[in-house]
Amino acid sequence: MSVIYWVLLFIVALFDLTEKRIPNVILLALIGMRTLEIISVSDTMLFLDSMKAGVILFCAGLVLFFVRAMSPGDVKLFFVIGFVTGITDIGSLFYWILLSGGVVATFCFFDRRSNNLNPKGFLLSLKERWYKLVTLHMPMSEAEKKSLKISRYGDKLVMPFAPSIVIGLAMFYYFN
């Protein structure tokens, strides 16, 4: 992969980190660059391999989207990664992406944990958690309902996945 691909993928990862979205323009630029690259060598098998890798990764991302483990932008990025790399070793690439996703998720978890430390003390924090557990099925106040509707994910921990994809791609090329 050329440096231009890595720069564009790095920009996609930064967009996902800062704005929580993946710009379609950059993804289309990546697809266009790869298409021009394939046309310049005029190899139809290379195009078919790229399409096959893109569709396989897209389907894997779609499955993860349906189980609510991934956002639609990440599914699009999966297709672009498959199309741009055109590799036949999809299993290894998927392994490295999931491994890097786990590492990034661990860091996101610890970051959220450190930002939500309760200054009141550990025992009071346990009491609050017990109260939330006991009153789980109690009706919520309007303020609580509004605070949960701020994000479509509610109170769940969410993380940008594009950096994990880019890190996993770099790990794939480094270790394979």
PDB file of C-alpha atoms in Angstrom:
ATOM      1  CA  MET A   1       0.000   0.000   0.000  1.00  0.00           C
ATOM      2  CA  SER A   2       1.293   3.430  -0.874  1.00  0.00           C
ATOM      3  CA  VAL A   3       1.733   6.302   1.536  1.00  0.00           C
ATOM      4  CA  ILE A   4      -1.290   8.091   0.055  1.00  0.00           C
ATOM      5  CA  TYR A   5      -3.560   5.242   1.173  1.00  0.00           C
ATOM      6  CA  TRP A   6      -2.131   5.386   4.692  1.00  0.00           C
ATOM      7  CA  VAL A   7      -2.557   9.170   4.888  1.00  0.00           C
ATOM      8  CA  LEU A   8      -6.205   8.919   3.801  1.00  0.00           C
ATOM      9  CA  LEU A   9      -6.868   6.059   6.234  1.00  0.00           C
ATOM     10  CA  PHE A  10      -5.250   8.084   9.016  1.00  0.00           C
ATOM     11  CA  ILE A  11      -7.549  11.018   8.165  1.00  0.00           C
ATOM     12  CA  VAL A  12     -10.562   8.677   8.288  1.00  0.00           C
ATOM     13  CA  ALA A  13      -9.467   7.449  11.730  1.00  0.00           C
ATOM     14  CA  LEU A  14      -9.067  11.027  12.973  1.00  0.00           C
ATOM     15  CA  PHE A  15     -12.502  11.994  11.646  1.00  0.00           C
ATOM     16  CA  ASP A  16     -14.035   9.033  13.453  1.00  0.00           C
ATOM     17  CA  LEU A  17     -12.242   9.945  16.678  1.00  0.00           C
ATOM     18  CA  THR A  18     -13.182  13.609  16.636  1.00  0.00           C
ATOM     19  CA  GLU A  19     -16.533  13.796  14.847  1.00  0.00           C
ATOM     20  CA  LYS A  20     -17.830  10.223  15.281  1.00  0.00           C
ATOM     21  CA  ARG A  21     -18.442   9.900  11.535  1.00  0.00           C
ATOM     22  CA  ILE A  22     -16.594   8.589   8.495  1.00  0.00           C
ATOM     23  CA  PRO A  23     -16.626  10.933   5.476  1.00  0.00           C
ATOM     24  CA  ASN A  24     -17.832   9.325   2.254  1.00  0.00           C
ATOM     25  CA  VAL A  25     -15.632  11.600   0.137  1.00  0.00           C
ATOM     26  CA  ILE A  26     -12.449  10.052   1.498  1.00  0.00           C
ATOM     27  CA  LEU A  27     -13.820   6.528   1.080  1.00  0.00           C
ATOM     28  CA  LEU A  28     -14.736   7.303  -2.530  1.00  0.00           C
ATOM     29  CA  ALA A  29     -11.252   8.733  -3.082  1.00  0.00           C
ATOM     30  CA  LEU A  30      -9.736   5.482  -1.798  1.00  0.00           C
ATOM     31  CA  ILE A  31     -11.972   3.416  -4.077  1.00  0.00           C
ATOM     32  CA  GLY A  32     -11.199   5.695  -7.036  1.00  0.00           C
ATOM     33  CA  MET A  33      -7.448   5.466  -6.468  1.00  0.00           C
ATOM     34  CA  ARG A  34      -7.587   1.680  -6.292  1.00  0.00           C
ATOM     35  CA  THR A  35      -9.771   1.496  -9.410  1.00  0.00           C
ATOM     36  CA  LEU A  36      -7.317   3.669 -11.357  1.00  0.00           C
ATOM     37  CA  GLU A  37      -4.486   1.487 -10.100  1.00  0.00           C
ATOM     38  CA  ILE A  38      -6.263  -1.654 -11.345  1.00  0.00           C
ATOM     39  CA  ILE A  39      -7.116  -0.035 -14.700  1.00  0.00           C
ATOM     40  CA  SER A  40      -3.484   0.968 -15.212  1.00  0.00           C
ATOM     41  CA  VAL A  41      -2.346  -2.673 -15.023  1.00  0.00           C
ATOM     42  CA  SER A  42      -5.511  -3.878 -16.831  1.00  0.00           C
ATOM     43  CA  ASP A  43      -5.852  -7.040 -14.789  1.00  0.00           C
ATOM     44  CA  THR A  44      -9.437  -8.265 -14.413  1.00  0.00           C
ATOM     45  CA  MET A  45      -8.451 -10.926 -11.881  1.00  0.00           C
ATOM     46  CA  LEU A  46      -7.022  -8.234  -9.622  1.00  0.00           C
ATOM     47  CA  PHE A  47     -10.304  -6.332  -9.855  1.00  0.00           C
ATOM     48  CA  LEU A  48     -12.288  -9.475  -9.048  1.00  0.00           C
ATOM     49  CA  ASP A  49     -10.019 -10.259  -6.078  1.00  0.00           C
ATOM     50  CA  SER A  50     -10.466  -6.714  -4.792  1.00  0.00           C
ATOM     51  CA  MET A  51     -14.242  -6.897  -5.176  1.00  0.00           C
ATOM     52  CA  LYS A  52     -14.363 -10.310  -3.516  1.00  0.00           C
ATOM     53  CA  ALA A  53     -12.321  -9.115  -0.530  1.00  0.00           C
ATOM     54  CA  GLY A  54     -14.473  -5.992  -0.238  1.00  0.00           C
ATOM     55  CA  VAL A  55     -17.740  -7.940  -0.341  1.00  0.00           C
ATOM     56  CA  ILE A  56     -16.507 -10.501   2.208  1.00  0.00           C
ATOM     57  CA  LEU A  57     -15.437  -7.804   4.658  1.00  0.00           C
ATOM     58  CA  PHE A  58     -18.651  -5.861   3.991  1.00  0.00           C
ATOM     59  CA  CYS A  59     -20.744  -8.940   4.819  1.00  0.00           C
ATOM     60  CA  ALA A  60     -18.734  -9.546   8.006  1.00  0.00           C
ATOM     61  CA  GLY A  61     -19.265  -5.907   8.981  1.00  0.00           C
ATOM     62  CA  LEU A  62     -22.963  -6.161   8.150  1.00  0.00           C
ATOM     63  CA  VAL A  63     -23.308  -9.109  10.524  1.00  0.00           C
ATOM     64  CA  LEU A  64     -21.594  -7.058  13.239  1.00  0.00           C
ATOM     65  CA  PHE A  65     -23.916  -4.147  12.427  1.00  0.00           C
ATOM     66  CA  PHE A  66     -27.007  -6.316  12.846  1.00  0.00           C
ATOM     67  CA  VAL A  67     -25.849  -7.451  16.293  1.00  0.00           C
ATOM     68  CA  ARG A  68     -25.291  -3.741  17.103  1.00  0.00           C
ATOM     69  CA  ALA A  69     -21.540  -4.106  17.481  1.00  0.00           C
ATOM     70  CA  MET A  70     -20.657  -1.714  14.676  1.00  0.00           C
ATOM     71  CA  SER A  71     -21.940   1.479  13.068  1.00  0.00           C
ATOM     72  CA  PRO A  72     -22.861   1.814   9.382  1.00  0.00           C
ATOM     73  CA  GLY A  73     -19.810   3.964   8.631  1.00  0.00           C
ATOM     74  CA  ASP A  74     -17.532   1.217   9.882  1.00  0.00           C
ATOM     75  CA  VAL A  75     -19.272  -1.279   7.596  1.00  0.00           C
ATOM     76  CA  LYS A  76     -18.567   1.027   4.635  1.00  0.00           C
ATOM     77  CA  LEU A  77     -14.962   1.309   5.749  1.00  0.00           C
ATOM     78  CA  PHE A  78     -14.732  -2.495   5.912  1.00  0.00           C
ATOM     79  CA  PHE A  79     -15.718  -2.703   2.239  1.00  0.00           C
ATOM     80  CA  VAL A  80     -13.168  -0.052   1.289  1.00  0.00           C
ATOM     81  CA  ILE A  81     -10.410  -1.822   3.251  1.00  0.00           C
ATOM     82  CA  GLY A  82     -11.232  -5.085   1.491  1.00  0.00           C
ATOM     83  CA  PHE A  83     -11.375  -3.433  -1.923  1.00  0.00           C
ATOM     84  CA  VAL A  84      -8.160  -1.462  -1.469  1.00  0.00           C
ATOM     85  CA  THR A  85      -6.130  -4.352  -0.089  1.00  0.00           C
ATOM     86  CA  GLY A  86      -7.631  -7.005  -2.355  1.00  0.00           C
ATOM     87  CA  ILE A  87      -6.022  -9.677  -0.244  1.00  0.00           C
ATOM     88  CA  THR A  88      -7.026 -13.282  -0.190  1.00  0.00           C
ATOM     89  CA  ASP A  89      -6.026 -13.780   3.459  1.00  0.00           C
ATOM     90  CA  ILE A  90      -9.194 -12.173   4.834  1.00  0.00           C
ATOM     91  CA  GLY A  91      -9.215 -14.332   7.967  1.00  0.00           C
ATOM     92  CA  SER A  92      -5.863 -13.042   9.127  1.00  0.00           C
ATOM     93  CA  LEU A  93      -6.818  -9.439   8.377  1.00  0.00           C
ATOM     94  CA  PHE A  94     -10.094  -9.840  10.269  1.00  0.00           C
ATOM     95  CA  TYR A  95      -8.178 -11.389  13.203  1.00  0.00           C
ATOM     96  CA  TRP A  96      -5.802  -8.413  13.454  1.00  0.00           C
ATOM     97  CA  ILE A  97      -8.657  -5.916  13.150  1.00  0.00           C
ATOM     98  CA  LEU A  98     -10.610  -7.618  15.927  1.00  0.00           C
ATOM     99  CA  LEU A  99      -7.496  -7.877  18.103  1.00  0.00           C
ATOM    100  CA  SER A 100      -6.732  -4.184  17.697  1.00  0.00           C
ATOM    101  CA  GLY A 101     -10.413  -3.438  18.327  1.00  0.00           C
ATOM    102  CA  GLY A 102     -10.191  -5.280  21.628  1.00  0.00           C
ATOM    103  CA  VAL A 103      -7.094  -3.346  22.657  1.00  0.00           C
ATOM    104  CA  VAL A 104      -8.642   0.009  21.719  1.00  0.00           C
ATOM    105  CA  ALA A 105     -11.891  -0.960  23.486  1.00  0.00           C
ATOM    106  CA  THR A 106      -9.929  -1.761  26.641  1.00  0.00           C
ATOM    107  CA  PHE A 107      -8.305   1.668  26.534  1.00  0.00           C
ATOM    108  CA  CYS A 108     -11.699   3.325  25.916  1.00  0.00           C
ATOM    109  CA  PHE A 109     -13.137   1.427  28.884  1.00  0.00           C
ATOM    110  CA  PHE A 110     -10.335   2.540  31.196  1.00  0.00           C
ATOM    111  CA  ASP A 111     -10.607   6.108  29.896  1.00  0.00           C
ATOM    112  CA  ARG A 112     -14.329   6.217  30.626  1.00  0.00           C
ATOM    113  CA  ARG A 113     -13.736   4.578  33.977  1.00  0.00           C
ATOM    114  CA  SER A 114     -11.125   7.172  34.958  1.00  0.00           C
ATOM    115  CA  ASN A 115     -13.328  10.066  33.823  1.00  0.00           C
ATOM    116  CA  ASN A 116     -16.304   8.791  35.825  1.00  0.00           C
ATOM    117  CA  LEU A 117     -14.554   8.231  39.139  1.00  0.00           C
ATOM    118  CA  ASN A 118     -16.867   8.920  42.027  1.00  0.00           C
ATOM    119  CA  PRO A 119     -15.271  11.408  44.439  1.00  0.00           C
ATOM    120  CA  LYS A 120     -17.796  10.422  47.134  1.00  0.00           C
ATOM    121  CA  GLY A 121     -16.046   7.165  47.813  1.00  0.00           C
ATOM    122  CA  PHE A 122     -16.169   3.547  46.843  1.00  0.00           C
ATOM    123  CA  LEU A 123     -18.892   2.440  49.306  1.00  0.00           C
ATOM    124  CA  LEU A 124     -21.261   5.196  48.235  1.00  0.00           C
ATOM    125  CA  SER A 125     -20.609   4.219  44.633  1.00  0.00           C
ATOM    126  CA  LEU A 126     -21.572   0.636  45.497  1.00  0.00           C
ATOM    127  CA  LYS A 127     -24.758   1.884  47.155  1.00  0.00           C
ATOM    128  CA  GLU A 128     -25.667   3.871  44.029  1.00  0.00           C
ATOM    129  CA  ARG A 129     -25.060   0.839  41.827  1.00  0.00           C
ATOM    130  CA  TRP A 130     -27.188  -1.335  44.101  1.00  0.00           C
ATOM    131  CA  TYR A 131     -29.959   1.267  43.977  1.00  0.00           C
ATOM    132  CA  LYS A 132     -29.801   1.331  40.163  1.00  0.00           C
ATOM    133  CA  LEU A 133     -29.927  -2.458  40.078  1.00  0.00           C
ATOM    134  CA  VAL A 134     -32.900  -2.662  42.453  1.00  0.00           C
ATOM    135  CA  THR A 135     -34.839   0.105  40.708  1.00  0.00           C
ATOM    136  CA  LEU A 136     -34.073  -1.141  37.224  1.00  0.00           C
ATOM    137  CA  HIS A 137     -37.711  -1.828  36.415  1.00  0.00           C
ATOM    138  CA  MET A 138     -39.080   1.235  38.196  1.00  0.00           C
ATOM    139  CA  PRO A 139     -40.563   4.004  36.061  1.00  0.00           C
ATOM    140  CA  MET A 140     -38.021   6.664  35.087  1.00  0.00           C
ATOM    141  CA  SER A 141     -38.418  10.374  35.559  1.00  0.00           C
ATOM    142  CA  GLU A 142     -38.613  12.606  32.486  1.00  0.00           C
ATOM    143  CA  ALA A 143     -35.095  13.943  33.127  1.00  0.00           C
ATOM    144  CA  GLU A 144     -33.678  10.398  33.176  1.00  0.00           C
ATOM    145  CA  LYS A 145     -35.490   9.541  29.947  1.00  0.00           C
ATOM    146  CA  LYS A 146     -34.125  12.684  28.247  1.00  0.00           C
ATOM    147  CA  SER A 147     -30.577  11.944  29.364  1.00  0.00           C
ATOM    148  CA  LEU A 148     -30.790   8.459  27.853  1.00  0.00           C
ATOM    149  CA  LYS A 149     -32.213   9.798  24.575  1.00  0.00           C
ATOM    150  CA  ILE A 150     -29.222  12.064  24.003  1.00  0.00           C
ATOM    151  CA  SER A 151     -27.392   9.227  22.282  1.00  0.00           C
ATOM    152  CA  ARG A 152     -28.880   6.380  20.312  1.00  0.00           C
ATOM    153  CA  TYR A 153     -26.742   4.062  22.428  1.00  0.00           C
ATOM    154  CA  GLY A 154     -28.094   5.254  25.776  1.00  0.00           C
ATOM    155  CA  ASP A 155     -25.643   4.676  28.607  1.00  0.00           C
ATOM    156  CA  LYS A 156     -23.557   2.073  26.757  1.00  0.00           C
ATOM    157  CA  LEU A 157     -19.844   2.471  26.200  1.00  0.00           C
ATOM    158  CA  VAL A 158     -19.223   3.357  22.557  1.00  0.00           C
ATOM    159  CA  MET A 159     -15.919   3.688  20.784  1.00  0.00           C
ATOM    160  CA  PRO A 160     -14.849   4.810  17.335  1.00  0.00           C
ATOM    161  CA  PHE A 161     -13.941   1.696  15.368  1.00  0.00           C
ATOM    162  CA  ALA A 162     -12.128   3.253  12.395  1.00  0.00           C
ATOM    163  CA  PRO A 163      -8.882   3.697  14.372  1.00  0.00           C
ATOM    164  CA  SER A 164      -9.082   0.019  15.310  1.00  0.00           C
ATOM    165  CA  ILE A 165      -9.488  -0.915  11.653  1.00  0.00           C
ATOM    166  CA  VAL A 166      -6.484   1.181  10.619  1.00  0.00           C
ATOM    167  CA  ILE A 167      -4.365  -0.182  13.494  1.00  0.00           C
ATOM    168  CA  GLY A 168      -5.442  -3.737  12.619  1.00  0.00           C
ATOM    169  CA  LEU A 169      -4.516  -3.177   8.980  1.00  0.00           C
ATOM    170  CA  ALA A 170      -1.087  -1.894  10.003  1.00  0.00           C
ATOM    171  CA  MET A 171      -0.619  -4.899  12.318  1.00  0.00           C
ATOM    172  CA  PHE A 172      -1.650  -7.233   9.497  1.00  0.00           C
ATOM    173  CA  TYR A 173       0.981  -5.814   7.165  1.00  0.00           C
ATOM    174  CA  TYR A 174       3.616  -5.781   9.891  1.00  0.00           C
ATOM    175  CA  PHE A 175       3.110  -9.307  11.246  1.00  0.00           C
ATOM    176  CA  ASN A 176       2.252 -11.124   7.987  1.00  0.00           C
TER     177      ASN A 176
END
